[in-house]
Coordinates of N, CA and C and ligand atoms in Angstrom, one line a residue:
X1 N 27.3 62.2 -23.5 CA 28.7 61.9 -23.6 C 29.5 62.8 -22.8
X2 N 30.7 62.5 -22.3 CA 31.7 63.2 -21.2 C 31.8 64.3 -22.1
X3 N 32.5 65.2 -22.0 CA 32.4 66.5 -22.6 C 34.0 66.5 -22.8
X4 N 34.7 65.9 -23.9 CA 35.7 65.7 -24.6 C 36.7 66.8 -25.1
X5 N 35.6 68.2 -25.3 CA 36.0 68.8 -26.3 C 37.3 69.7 -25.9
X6 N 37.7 69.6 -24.4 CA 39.2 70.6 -24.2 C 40.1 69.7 -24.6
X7 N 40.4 68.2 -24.2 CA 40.9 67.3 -23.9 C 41.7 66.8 -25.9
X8 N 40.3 67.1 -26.2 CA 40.4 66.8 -27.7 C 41.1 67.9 -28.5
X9 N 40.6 69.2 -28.0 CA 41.9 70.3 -29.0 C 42.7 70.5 -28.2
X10 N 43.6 70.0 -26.7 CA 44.6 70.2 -26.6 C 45.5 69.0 -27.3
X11 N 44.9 67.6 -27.1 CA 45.5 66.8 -27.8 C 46.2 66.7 -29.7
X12 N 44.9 67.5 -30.1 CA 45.0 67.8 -31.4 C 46.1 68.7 -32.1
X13 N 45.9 69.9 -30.9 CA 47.0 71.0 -30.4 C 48.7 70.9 -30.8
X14 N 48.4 69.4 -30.5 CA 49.7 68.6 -29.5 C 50.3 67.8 -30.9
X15 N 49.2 67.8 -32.0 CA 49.6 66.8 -32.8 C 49.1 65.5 -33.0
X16 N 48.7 65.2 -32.1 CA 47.6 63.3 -31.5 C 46.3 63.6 -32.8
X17 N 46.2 62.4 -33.5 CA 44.9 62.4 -34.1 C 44.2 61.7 -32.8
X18 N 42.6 62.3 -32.8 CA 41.7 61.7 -31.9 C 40.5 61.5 -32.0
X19 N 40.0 60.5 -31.7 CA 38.9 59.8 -32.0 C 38.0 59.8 -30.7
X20 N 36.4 60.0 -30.8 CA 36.2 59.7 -29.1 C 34.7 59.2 -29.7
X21 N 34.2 57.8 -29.1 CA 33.3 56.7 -29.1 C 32.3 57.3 -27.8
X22 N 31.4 56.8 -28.0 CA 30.5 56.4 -26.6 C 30.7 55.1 -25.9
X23 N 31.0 54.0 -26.4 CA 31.0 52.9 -25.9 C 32.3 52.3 -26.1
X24 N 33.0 51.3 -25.4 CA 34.1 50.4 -25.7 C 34.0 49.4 -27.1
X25 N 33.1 49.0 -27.1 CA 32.6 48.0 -28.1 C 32.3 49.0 -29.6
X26 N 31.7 49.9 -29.6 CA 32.6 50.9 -30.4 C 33.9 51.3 -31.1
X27 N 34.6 51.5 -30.2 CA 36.1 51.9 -30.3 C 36.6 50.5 -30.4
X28 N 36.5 49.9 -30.1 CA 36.8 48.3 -30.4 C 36.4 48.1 -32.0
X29 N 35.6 48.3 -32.4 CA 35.1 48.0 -34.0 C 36.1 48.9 -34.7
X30 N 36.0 50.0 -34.4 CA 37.2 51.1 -35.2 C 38.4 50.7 -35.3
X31 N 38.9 50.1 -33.7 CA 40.5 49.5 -34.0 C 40.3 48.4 -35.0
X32 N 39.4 47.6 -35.2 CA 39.5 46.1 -35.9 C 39.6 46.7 -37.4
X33 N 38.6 47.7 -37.7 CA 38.7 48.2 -38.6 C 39.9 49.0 -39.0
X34 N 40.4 49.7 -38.3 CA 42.0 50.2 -38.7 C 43.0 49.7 -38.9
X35 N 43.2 48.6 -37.8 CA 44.6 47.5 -37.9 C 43.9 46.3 -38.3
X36 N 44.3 46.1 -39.5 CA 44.2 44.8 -40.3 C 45.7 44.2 -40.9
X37 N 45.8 43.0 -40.8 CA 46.9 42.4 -41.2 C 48.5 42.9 -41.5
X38 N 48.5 42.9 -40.1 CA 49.4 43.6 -39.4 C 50.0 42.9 -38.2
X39 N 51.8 43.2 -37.9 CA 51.6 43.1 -36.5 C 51.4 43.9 -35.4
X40 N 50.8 43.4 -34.3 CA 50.3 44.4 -32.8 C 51.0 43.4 -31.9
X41 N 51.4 44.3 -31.4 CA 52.1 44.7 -30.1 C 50.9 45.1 -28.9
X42 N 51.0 44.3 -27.6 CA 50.0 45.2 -26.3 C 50.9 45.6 -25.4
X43 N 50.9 46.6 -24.9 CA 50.8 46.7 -23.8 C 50.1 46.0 -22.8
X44 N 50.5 45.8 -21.2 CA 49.8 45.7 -20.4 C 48.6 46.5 -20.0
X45 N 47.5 46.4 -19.8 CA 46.6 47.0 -19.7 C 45.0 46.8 -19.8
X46 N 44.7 46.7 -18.5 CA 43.3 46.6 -17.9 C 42.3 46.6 -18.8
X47 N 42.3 48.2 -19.7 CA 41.5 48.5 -20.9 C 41.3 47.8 -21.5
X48 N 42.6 47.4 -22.3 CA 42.7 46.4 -23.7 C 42.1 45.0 -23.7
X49 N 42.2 44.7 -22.3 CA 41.5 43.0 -21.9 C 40.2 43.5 -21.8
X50 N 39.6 44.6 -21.3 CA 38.1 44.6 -21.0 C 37.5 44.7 -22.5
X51 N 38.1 45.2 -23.4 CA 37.9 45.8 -24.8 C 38.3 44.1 -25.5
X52 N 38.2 43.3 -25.2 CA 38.7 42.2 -25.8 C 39.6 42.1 -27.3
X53 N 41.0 42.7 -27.5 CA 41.3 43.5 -28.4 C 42.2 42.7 -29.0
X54 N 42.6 41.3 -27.8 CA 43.6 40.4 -28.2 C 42.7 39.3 -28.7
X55 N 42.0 39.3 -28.7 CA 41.3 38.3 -29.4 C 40.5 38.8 -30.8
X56 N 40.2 40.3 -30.6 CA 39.4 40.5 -31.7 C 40.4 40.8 -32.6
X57 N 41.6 41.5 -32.4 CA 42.7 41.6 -33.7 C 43.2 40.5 -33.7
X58 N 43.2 39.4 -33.0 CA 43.8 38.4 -32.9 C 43.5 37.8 -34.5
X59 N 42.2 37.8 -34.6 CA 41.6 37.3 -35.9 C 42.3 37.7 -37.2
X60 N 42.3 38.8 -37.2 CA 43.1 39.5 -38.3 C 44.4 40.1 -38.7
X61 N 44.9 39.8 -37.8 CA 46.6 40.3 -37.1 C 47.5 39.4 -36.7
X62 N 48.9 39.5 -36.6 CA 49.3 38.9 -36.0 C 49.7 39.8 -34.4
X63 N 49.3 39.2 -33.8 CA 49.1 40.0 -32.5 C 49.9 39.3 -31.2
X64 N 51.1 40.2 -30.4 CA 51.1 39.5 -29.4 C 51.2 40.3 -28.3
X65 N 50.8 39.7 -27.1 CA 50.8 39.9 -25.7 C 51.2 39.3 -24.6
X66 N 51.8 39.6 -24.0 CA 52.7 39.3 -22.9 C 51.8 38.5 -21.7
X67 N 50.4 39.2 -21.7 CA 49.4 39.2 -20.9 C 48.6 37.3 -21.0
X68 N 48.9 37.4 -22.4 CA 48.4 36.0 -23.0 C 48.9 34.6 -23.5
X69 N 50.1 35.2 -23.8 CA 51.3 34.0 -24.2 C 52.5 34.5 -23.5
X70 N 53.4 33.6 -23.7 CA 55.2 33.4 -23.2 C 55.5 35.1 -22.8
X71 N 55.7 35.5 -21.6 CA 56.0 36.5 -21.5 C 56.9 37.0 -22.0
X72 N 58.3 36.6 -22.1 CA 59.4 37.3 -22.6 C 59.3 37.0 -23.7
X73 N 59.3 36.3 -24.6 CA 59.0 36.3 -26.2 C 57.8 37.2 -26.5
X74 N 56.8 37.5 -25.9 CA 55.5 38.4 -26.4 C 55.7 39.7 -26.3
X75 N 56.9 40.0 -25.2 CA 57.3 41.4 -24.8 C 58.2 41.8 -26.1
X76 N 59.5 40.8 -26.3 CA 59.9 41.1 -27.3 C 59.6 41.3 -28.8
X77 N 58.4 40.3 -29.1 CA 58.3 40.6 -30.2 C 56.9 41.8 -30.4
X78 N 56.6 41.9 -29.3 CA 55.6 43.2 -29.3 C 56.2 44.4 -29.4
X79 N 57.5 44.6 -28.9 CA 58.6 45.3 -29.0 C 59.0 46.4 -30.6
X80 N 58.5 45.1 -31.0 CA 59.1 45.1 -33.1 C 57.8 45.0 -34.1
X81 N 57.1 45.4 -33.2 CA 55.8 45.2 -34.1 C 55.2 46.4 -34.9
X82 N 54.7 46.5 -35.6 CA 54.1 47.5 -36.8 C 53.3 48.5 -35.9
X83 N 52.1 48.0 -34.7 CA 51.1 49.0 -34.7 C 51.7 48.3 -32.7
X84 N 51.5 49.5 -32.1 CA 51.8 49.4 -30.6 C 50.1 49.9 -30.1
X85 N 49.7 49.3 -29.3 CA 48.6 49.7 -28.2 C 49.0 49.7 -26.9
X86 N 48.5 50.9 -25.8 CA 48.1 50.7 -24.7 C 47.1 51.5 -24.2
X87 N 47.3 51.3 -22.9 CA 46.4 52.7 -22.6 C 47.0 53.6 -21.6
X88 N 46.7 54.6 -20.6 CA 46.9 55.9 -20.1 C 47.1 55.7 -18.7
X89 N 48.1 55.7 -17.9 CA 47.4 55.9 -16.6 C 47.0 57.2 -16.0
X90 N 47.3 58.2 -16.7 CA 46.6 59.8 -16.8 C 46.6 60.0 -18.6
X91 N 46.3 60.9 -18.2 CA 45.4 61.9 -19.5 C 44.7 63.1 -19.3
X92 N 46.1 64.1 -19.3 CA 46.2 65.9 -18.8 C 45.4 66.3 -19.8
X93 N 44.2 67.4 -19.7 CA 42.8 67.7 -20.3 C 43.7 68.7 -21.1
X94 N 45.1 68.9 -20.7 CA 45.8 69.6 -21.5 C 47.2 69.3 -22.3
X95 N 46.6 67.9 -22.8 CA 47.3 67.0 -23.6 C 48.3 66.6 -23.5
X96 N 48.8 65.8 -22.2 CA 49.7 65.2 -21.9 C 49.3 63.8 -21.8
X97 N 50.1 62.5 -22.3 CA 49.7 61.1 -22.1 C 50.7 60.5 -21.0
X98 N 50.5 60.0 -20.0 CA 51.5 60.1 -18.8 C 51.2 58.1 -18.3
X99 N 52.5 57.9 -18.5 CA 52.5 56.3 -17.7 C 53.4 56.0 -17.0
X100 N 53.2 55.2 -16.2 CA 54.2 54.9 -15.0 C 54.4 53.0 -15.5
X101 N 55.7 52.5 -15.2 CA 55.9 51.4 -15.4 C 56.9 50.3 -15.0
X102 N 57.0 49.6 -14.5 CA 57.6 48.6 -13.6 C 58.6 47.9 -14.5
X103 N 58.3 47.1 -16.2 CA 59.2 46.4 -16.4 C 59.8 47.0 -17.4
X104 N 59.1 48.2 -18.2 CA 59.5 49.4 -19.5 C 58.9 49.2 -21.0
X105 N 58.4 47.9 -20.8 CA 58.3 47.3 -22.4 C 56.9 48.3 -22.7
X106 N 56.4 48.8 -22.0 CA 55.2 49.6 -22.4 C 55.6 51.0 -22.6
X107 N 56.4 51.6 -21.5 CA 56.9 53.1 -21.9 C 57.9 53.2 -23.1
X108 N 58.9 51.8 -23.4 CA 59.4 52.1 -24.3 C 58.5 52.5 -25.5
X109 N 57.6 51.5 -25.7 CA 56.9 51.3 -27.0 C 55.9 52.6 -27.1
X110 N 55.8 53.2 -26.1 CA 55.3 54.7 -26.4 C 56.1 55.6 -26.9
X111 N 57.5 55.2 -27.1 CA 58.5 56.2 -27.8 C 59.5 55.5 -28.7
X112 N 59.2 54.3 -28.7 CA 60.3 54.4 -30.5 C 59.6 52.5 -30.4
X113 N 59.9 52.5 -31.7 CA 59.8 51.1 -32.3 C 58.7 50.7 -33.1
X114 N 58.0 51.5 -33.1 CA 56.3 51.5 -33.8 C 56.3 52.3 -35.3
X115 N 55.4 51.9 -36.2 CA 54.9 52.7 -37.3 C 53.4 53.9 -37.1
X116 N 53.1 52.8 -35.6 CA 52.1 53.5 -35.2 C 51.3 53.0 -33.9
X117 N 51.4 54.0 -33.0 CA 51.1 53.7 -31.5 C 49.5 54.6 -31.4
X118 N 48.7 53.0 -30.5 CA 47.2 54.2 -30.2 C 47.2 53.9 -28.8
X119 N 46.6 55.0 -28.1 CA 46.4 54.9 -26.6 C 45.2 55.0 -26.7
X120 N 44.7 54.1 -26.0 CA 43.1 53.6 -25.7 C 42.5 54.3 -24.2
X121 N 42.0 55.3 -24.2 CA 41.6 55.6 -22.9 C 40.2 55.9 -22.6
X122 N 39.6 55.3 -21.6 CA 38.3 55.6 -20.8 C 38.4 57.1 -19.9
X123 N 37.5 57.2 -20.1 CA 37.0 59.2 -19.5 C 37.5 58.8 -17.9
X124 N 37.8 57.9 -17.3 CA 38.3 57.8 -15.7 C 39.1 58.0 -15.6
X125 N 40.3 58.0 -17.0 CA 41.7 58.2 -16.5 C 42.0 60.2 -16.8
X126 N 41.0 60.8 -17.6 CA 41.2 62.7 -17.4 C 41.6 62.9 -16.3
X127 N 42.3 64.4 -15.9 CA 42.6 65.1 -15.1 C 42.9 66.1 -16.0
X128 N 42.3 67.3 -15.1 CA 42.3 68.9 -15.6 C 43.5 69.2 -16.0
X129 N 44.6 68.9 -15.2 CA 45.9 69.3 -15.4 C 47.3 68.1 -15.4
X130 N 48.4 68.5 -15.9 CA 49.6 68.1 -15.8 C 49.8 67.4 -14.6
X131 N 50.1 68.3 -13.6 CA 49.9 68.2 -12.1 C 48.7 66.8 -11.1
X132 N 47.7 66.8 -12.0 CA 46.2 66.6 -11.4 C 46.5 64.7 -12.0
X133 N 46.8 64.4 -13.7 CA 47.0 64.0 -14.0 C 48.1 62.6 -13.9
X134 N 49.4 63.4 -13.1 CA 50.6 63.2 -12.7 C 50.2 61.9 -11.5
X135 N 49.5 62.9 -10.3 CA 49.2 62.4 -8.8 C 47.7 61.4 -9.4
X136 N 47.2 61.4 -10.4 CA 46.2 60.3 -10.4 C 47.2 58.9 -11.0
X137 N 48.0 59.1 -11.7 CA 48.7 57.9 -12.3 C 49.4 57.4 -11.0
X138 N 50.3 58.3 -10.2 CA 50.6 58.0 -8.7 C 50.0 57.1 -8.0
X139 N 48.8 57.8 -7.7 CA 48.2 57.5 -6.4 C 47.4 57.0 -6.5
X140 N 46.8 56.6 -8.1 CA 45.2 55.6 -8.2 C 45.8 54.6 -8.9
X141 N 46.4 55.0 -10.3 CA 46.4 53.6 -10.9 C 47.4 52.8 -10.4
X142 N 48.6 53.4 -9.9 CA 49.8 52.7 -10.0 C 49.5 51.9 -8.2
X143 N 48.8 52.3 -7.4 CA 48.3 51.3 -6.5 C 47.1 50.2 -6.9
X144 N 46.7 50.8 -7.6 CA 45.2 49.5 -7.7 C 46.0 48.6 -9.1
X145 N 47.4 48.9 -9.9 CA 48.0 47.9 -10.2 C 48.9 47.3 -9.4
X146 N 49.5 47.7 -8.5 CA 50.5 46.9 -7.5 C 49.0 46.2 -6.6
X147 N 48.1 46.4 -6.2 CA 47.0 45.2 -5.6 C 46.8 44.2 -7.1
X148 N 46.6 44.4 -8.1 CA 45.9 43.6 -9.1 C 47.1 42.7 -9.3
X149 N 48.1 42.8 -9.5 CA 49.7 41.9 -9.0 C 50.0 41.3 -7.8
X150 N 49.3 41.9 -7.1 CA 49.5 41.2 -5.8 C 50.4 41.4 -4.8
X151 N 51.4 42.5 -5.0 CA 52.9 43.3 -4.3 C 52.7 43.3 -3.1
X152 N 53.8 43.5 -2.8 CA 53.9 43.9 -1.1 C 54.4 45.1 -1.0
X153 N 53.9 45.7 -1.4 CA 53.8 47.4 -0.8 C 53.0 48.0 -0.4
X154 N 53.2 48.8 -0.1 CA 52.2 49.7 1.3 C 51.4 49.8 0.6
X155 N 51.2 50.5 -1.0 CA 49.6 50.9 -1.5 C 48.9 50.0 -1.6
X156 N 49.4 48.8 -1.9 CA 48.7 47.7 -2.2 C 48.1 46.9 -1.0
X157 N 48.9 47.3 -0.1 CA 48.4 46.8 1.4 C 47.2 48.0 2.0
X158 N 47.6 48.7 1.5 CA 46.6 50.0 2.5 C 45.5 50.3 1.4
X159 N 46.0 50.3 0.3 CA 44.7 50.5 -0.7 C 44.2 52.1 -1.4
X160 N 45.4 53.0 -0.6 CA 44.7 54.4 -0.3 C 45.4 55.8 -1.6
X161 N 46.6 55.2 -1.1 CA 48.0 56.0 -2.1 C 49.2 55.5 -2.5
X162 N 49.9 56.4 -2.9 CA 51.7 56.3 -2.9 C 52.0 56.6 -1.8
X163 N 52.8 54.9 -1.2 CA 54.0 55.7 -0.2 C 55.2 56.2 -0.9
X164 N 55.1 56.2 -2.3 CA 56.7 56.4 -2.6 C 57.8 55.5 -1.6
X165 N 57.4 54.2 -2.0 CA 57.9 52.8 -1.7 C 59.3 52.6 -2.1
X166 N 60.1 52.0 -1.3 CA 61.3 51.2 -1.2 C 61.4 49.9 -1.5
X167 N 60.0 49.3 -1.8 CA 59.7 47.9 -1.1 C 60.7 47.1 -2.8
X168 N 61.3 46.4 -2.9 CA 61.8 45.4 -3.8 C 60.6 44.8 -4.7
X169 N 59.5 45.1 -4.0 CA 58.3 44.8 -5.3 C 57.8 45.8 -5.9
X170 N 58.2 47.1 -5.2 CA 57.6 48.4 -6.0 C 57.8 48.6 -7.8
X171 N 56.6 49.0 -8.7 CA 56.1 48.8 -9.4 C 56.4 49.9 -10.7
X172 N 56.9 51.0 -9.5 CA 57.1 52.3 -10.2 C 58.2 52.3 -10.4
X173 N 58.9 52.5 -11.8 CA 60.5 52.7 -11.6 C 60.5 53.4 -13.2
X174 N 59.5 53.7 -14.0 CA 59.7 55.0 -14.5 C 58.2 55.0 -15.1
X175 N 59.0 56.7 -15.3 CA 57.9 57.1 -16.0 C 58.2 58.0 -17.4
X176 N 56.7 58.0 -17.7 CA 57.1 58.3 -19.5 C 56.2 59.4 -19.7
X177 N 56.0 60.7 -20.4 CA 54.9 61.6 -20.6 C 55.2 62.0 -22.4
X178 N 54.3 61.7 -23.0 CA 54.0 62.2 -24.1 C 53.7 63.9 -24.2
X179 N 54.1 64.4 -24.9 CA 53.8 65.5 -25.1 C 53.4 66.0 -26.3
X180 N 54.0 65.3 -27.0 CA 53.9 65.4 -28.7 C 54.2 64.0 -29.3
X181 N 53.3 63.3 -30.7 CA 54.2 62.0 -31.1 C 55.5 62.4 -31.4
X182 N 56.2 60.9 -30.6 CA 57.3 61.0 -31.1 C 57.6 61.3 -32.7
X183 N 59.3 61.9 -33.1 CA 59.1 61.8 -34.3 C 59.2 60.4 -35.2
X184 N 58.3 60.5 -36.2 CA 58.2 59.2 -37.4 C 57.1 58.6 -36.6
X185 N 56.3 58.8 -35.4 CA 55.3 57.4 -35.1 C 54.3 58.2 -35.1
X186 N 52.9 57.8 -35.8 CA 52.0 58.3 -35.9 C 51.2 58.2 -34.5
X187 N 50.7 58.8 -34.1 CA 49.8 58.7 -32.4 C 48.7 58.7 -32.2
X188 N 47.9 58.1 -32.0 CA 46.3 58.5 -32.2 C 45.4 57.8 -30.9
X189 N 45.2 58.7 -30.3 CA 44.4 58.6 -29.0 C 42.7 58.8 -29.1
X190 N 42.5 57.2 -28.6 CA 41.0 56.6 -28.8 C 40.4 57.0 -27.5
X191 N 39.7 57.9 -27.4 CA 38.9 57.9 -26.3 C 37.3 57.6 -26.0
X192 N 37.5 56.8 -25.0 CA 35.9 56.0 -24.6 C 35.3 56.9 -23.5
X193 N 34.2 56.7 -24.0 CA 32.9 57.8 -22.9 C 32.5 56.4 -21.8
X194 N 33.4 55.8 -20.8 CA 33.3 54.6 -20.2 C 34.4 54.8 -19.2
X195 N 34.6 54.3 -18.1 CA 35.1 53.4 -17.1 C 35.7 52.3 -16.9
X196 N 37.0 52.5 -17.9 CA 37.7 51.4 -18.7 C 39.2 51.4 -17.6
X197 N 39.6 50.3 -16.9 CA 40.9 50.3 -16.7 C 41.1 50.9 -15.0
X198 N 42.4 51.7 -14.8 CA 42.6 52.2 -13.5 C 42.7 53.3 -13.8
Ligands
LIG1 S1 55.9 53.8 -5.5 FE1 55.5 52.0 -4.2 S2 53.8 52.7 -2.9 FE2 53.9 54.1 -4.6 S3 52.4 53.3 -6.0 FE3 54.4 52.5 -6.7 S4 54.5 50.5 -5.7 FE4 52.9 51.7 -4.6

């Protein structure tokens, strides 16, 4: 298993309860088993489809996603839902949860509207540091999501980094960093010993 254990008492540190699996299908059984009959809310995110999470709470939840039904009705009512998921586009080994976001319905829901928000993260999204962390959400995920959309900006054309784009399809237009749960929302970051996501 990835060697968890800074990552896990800075987060702890930090206030985050944390869980860490070996497998997806794992941590998949844990969420089913924790959110039951409930509403969920998803985020966008690579993870959560590979982890088939809308279908498996789907059974027992009322669950919506933007990803899967009416977009603007699924955004909103995921909005107002009981339990919020997503996942990380970094994750500072020194307990920072860091996302970048295009339409907001995900950075909002990492800071108000929830009873209880989990961030689902695979061991690809670490970085040692704040800094390290910051420029991977930058320059890895936030291009290989403007290619997976299909944009016309330069990362997504070149494939390489951030141009720190102008382009009217650029993707990035904020960002959000956890440092502590917000107050009143409980936080709990699932971490996979896997290659989940960007
Ligand atoms: S700012 Fe522009 S170039 Fe940089 S990752 Fe976002 S969309 Fe791509």
């Amino acid at each position: 298993m990835a060697d968890f254990t800074t990552v896990c008492k800075a987060l702890e540190g930090h206030g985050f309860t944390v869980k860490a699996f070996s497998t997806k299908e794992e941590a998949a059984a844990y969420l089913n088993q924790q959110i039951d009959g409930v509403s969920v809310g998803l985020g966008g995110s690579v993870t959560l489809d590979a982890m088939g999470l809308f279908e498996s709470l789907g059974q027992h939840n009322t669950v919506y996603w933007h990803w899967k039904q009416d977009a603007a009705s699924a955004r909103a009512s995921a909005a107002n839902a009981d339990v919020y998921l997503s996942s990380v586009n970094g994750l500072a080994e020194t307990g920072e949860l860091i996302n970048i976001d295009g339409t907001g319905n995900r950075v909002a829901s990492m800071l108000y509207g929830h009873k209880k928000v989990y961030f689902v993260v695979g061991r690809n999204k670490l970085a040692p540091t704040y800094d390290e962390a910051l420029w991977r959400a930058r320059n890895i995920a936030a291009p290989k999501n403007a290619q997976r959309l299909m944009q016309k900006t330069p990362c997504a054309i070149q494939g390489d980094r951030c141009y720190d784009c102008k382009s009217p399809d650029r993707i990035c237009r904020g960002l959000a960093v956890l440092w502590e749960p917000m107050m009143g929302i409980e936080t709990e970051v699932v971490l996979v010993d896997e290659d989940l996501g960007y």
